Short mmCIF file of C-alpha atoms and ligand atoms in Angstrom, two decimals:
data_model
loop_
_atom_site.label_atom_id
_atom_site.label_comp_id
_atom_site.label_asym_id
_atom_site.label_seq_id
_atom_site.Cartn_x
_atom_site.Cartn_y
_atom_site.Cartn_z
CA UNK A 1 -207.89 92.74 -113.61
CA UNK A 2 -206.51 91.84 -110.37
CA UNK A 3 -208.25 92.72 -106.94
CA UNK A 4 -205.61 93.95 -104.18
CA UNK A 5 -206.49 94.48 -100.75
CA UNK A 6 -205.39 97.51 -98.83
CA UNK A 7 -205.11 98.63 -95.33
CA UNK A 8 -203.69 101.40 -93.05
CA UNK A 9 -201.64 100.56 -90.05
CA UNK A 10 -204.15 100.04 -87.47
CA UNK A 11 -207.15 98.65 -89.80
CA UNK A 12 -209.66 101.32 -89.32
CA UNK A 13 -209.23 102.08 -93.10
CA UNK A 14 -209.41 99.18 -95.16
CA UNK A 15 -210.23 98.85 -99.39
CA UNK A 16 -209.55 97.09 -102.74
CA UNK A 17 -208.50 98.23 -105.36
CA UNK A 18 -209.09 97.09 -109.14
CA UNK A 19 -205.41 97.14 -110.66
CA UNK A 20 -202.78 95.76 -112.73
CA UNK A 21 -199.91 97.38 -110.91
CA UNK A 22 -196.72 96.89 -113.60
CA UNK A 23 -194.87 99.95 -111.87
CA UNK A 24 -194.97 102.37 -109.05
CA UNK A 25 -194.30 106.34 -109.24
CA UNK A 26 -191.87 107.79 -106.98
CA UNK A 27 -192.72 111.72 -106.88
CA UNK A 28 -190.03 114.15 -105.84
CA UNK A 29 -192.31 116.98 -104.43
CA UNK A 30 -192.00 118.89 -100.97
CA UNK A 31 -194.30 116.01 -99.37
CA UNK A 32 -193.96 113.11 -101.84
CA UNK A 33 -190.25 112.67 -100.59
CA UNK A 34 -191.03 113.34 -96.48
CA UNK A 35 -193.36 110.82 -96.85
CA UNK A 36 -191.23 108.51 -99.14
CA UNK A 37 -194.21 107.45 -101.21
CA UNK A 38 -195.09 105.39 -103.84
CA UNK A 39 -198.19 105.35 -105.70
CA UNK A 40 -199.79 104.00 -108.28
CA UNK A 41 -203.02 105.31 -110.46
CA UNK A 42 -206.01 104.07 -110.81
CA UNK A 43 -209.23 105.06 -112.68
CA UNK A 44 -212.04 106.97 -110.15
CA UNK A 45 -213.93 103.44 -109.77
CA UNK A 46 -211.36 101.13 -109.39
CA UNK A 47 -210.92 102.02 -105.97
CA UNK A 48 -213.77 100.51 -103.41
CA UNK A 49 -213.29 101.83 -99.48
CA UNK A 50 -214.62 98.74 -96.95
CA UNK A 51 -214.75 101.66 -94.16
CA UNK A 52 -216.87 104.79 -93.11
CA UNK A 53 -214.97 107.70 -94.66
CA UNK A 54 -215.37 109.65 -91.48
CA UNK A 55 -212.13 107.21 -89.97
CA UNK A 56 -210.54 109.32 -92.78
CA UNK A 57 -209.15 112.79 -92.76
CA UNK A 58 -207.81 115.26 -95.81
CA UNK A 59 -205.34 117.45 -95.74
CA UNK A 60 -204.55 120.27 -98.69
CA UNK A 61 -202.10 122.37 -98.86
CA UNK A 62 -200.66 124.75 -101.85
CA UNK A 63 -203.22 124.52 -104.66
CA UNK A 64 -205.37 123.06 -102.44
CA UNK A 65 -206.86 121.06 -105.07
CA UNK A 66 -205.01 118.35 -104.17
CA UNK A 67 -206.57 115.61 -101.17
CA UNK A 68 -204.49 113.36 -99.05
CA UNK A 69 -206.51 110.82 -97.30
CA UNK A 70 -205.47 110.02 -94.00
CA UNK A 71 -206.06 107.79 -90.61
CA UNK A 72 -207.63 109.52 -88.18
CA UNK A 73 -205.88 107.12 -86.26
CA UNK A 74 -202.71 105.86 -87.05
CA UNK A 75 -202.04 108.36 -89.41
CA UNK A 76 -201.23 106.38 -92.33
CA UNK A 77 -202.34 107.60 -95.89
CA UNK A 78 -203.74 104.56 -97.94
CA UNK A 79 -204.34 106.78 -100.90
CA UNK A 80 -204.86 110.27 -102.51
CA UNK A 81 -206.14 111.90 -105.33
CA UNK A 82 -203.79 114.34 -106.88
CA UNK A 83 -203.81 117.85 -107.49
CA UNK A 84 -205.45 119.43 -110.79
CA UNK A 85 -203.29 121.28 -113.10
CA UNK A 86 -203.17 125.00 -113.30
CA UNK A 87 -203.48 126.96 -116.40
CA UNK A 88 -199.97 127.31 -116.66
CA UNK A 89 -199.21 123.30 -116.09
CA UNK A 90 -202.03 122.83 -118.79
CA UNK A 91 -200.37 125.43 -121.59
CA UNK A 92 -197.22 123.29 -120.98
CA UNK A 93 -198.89 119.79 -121.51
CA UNK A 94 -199.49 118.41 -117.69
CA UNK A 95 -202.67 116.45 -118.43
CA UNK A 96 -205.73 116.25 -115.72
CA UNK A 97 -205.83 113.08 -113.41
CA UNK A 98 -209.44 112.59 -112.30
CA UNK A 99 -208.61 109.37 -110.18
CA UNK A 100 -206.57 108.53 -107.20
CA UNK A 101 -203.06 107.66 -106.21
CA UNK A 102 -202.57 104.55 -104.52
CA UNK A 103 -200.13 104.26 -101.42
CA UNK A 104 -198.55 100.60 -102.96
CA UNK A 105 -197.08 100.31 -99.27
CA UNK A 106 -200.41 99.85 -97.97
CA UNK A 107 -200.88 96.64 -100.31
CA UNK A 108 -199.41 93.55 -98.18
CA UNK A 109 -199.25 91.71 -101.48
CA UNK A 110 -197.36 93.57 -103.70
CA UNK A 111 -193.77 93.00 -103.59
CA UNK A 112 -191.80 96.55 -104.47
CA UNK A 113 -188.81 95.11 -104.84
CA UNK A 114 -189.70 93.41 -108.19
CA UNK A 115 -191.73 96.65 -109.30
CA UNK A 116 -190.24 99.23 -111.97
CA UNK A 117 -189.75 102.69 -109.90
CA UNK A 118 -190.74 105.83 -112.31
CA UNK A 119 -189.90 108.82 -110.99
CA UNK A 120 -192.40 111.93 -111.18
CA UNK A 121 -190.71 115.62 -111.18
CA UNK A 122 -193.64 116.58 -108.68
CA UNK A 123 -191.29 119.37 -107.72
CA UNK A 124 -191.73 121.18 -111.07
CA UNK A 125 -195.49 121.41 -110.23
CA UNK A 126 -197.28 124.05 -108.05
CA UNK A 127 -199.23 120.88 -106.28
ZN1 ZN B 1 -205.20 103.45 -89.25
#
């Protein structure tokens, strides 16, 4: 499986990532579509951070069981692990997601023009 490298802005958060990215998701929630994002997900392990966590901060909102990784500096968001479903999300067939969300943007290497978009109804969910 390929290895991609991955960086915020200003470098202080750097990693690789274990991935055959074939597509990237394009989620329509509240903050998905501020932040214009596209991700793509990868198991727990694939993803390998190069830098102290602590140049990282989280934010949560909603659910809260949700955590966006962010710069401390620049701000960027390299990555993210998504929110868990609630009961209700689970009766109706939203499956768990126990890994992260990659920010594709922050991979120099991929090319997103040639990528397949899918696009995830994030707004349907409580996040
Ligand atoms: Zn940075």
């Amino acid at each position: 499986m390929p290895i991609h490298s991955g960086s915020c802005h200003c470098g202080a958060v750097r990693f690789e990532v274990n991935a055959d990215i074939d597509h990237v998701r394009a989620c329509d929630c509240s903050i998905c579509s501020k932040r214009r994002l596209l991700t793509f997900r990868v198991r727990r392990d694939a993803l390998r951070l190069l830098t102290p966590w602590e140049t990282m901060t989280v934010y949560k909102w909603g659910t809260r069981t949700a955590e966006d990784h962010f710069c401390r500096t620049c701000g960027m968001l390299p990555f993210r692990k998504p929110s868990r479903p609630t009961p209700e999300e689970t009766a109706k067939g939203v499956t768990p997601f126990d890994g992260w969300a990659i920010n594709v943007r922050c991979i120099e290497t991929i090319d997103l023009a040639t990528l397949p978009r899918v696009v995830v109804e994030g707004r349907r969910l409580s996040i």
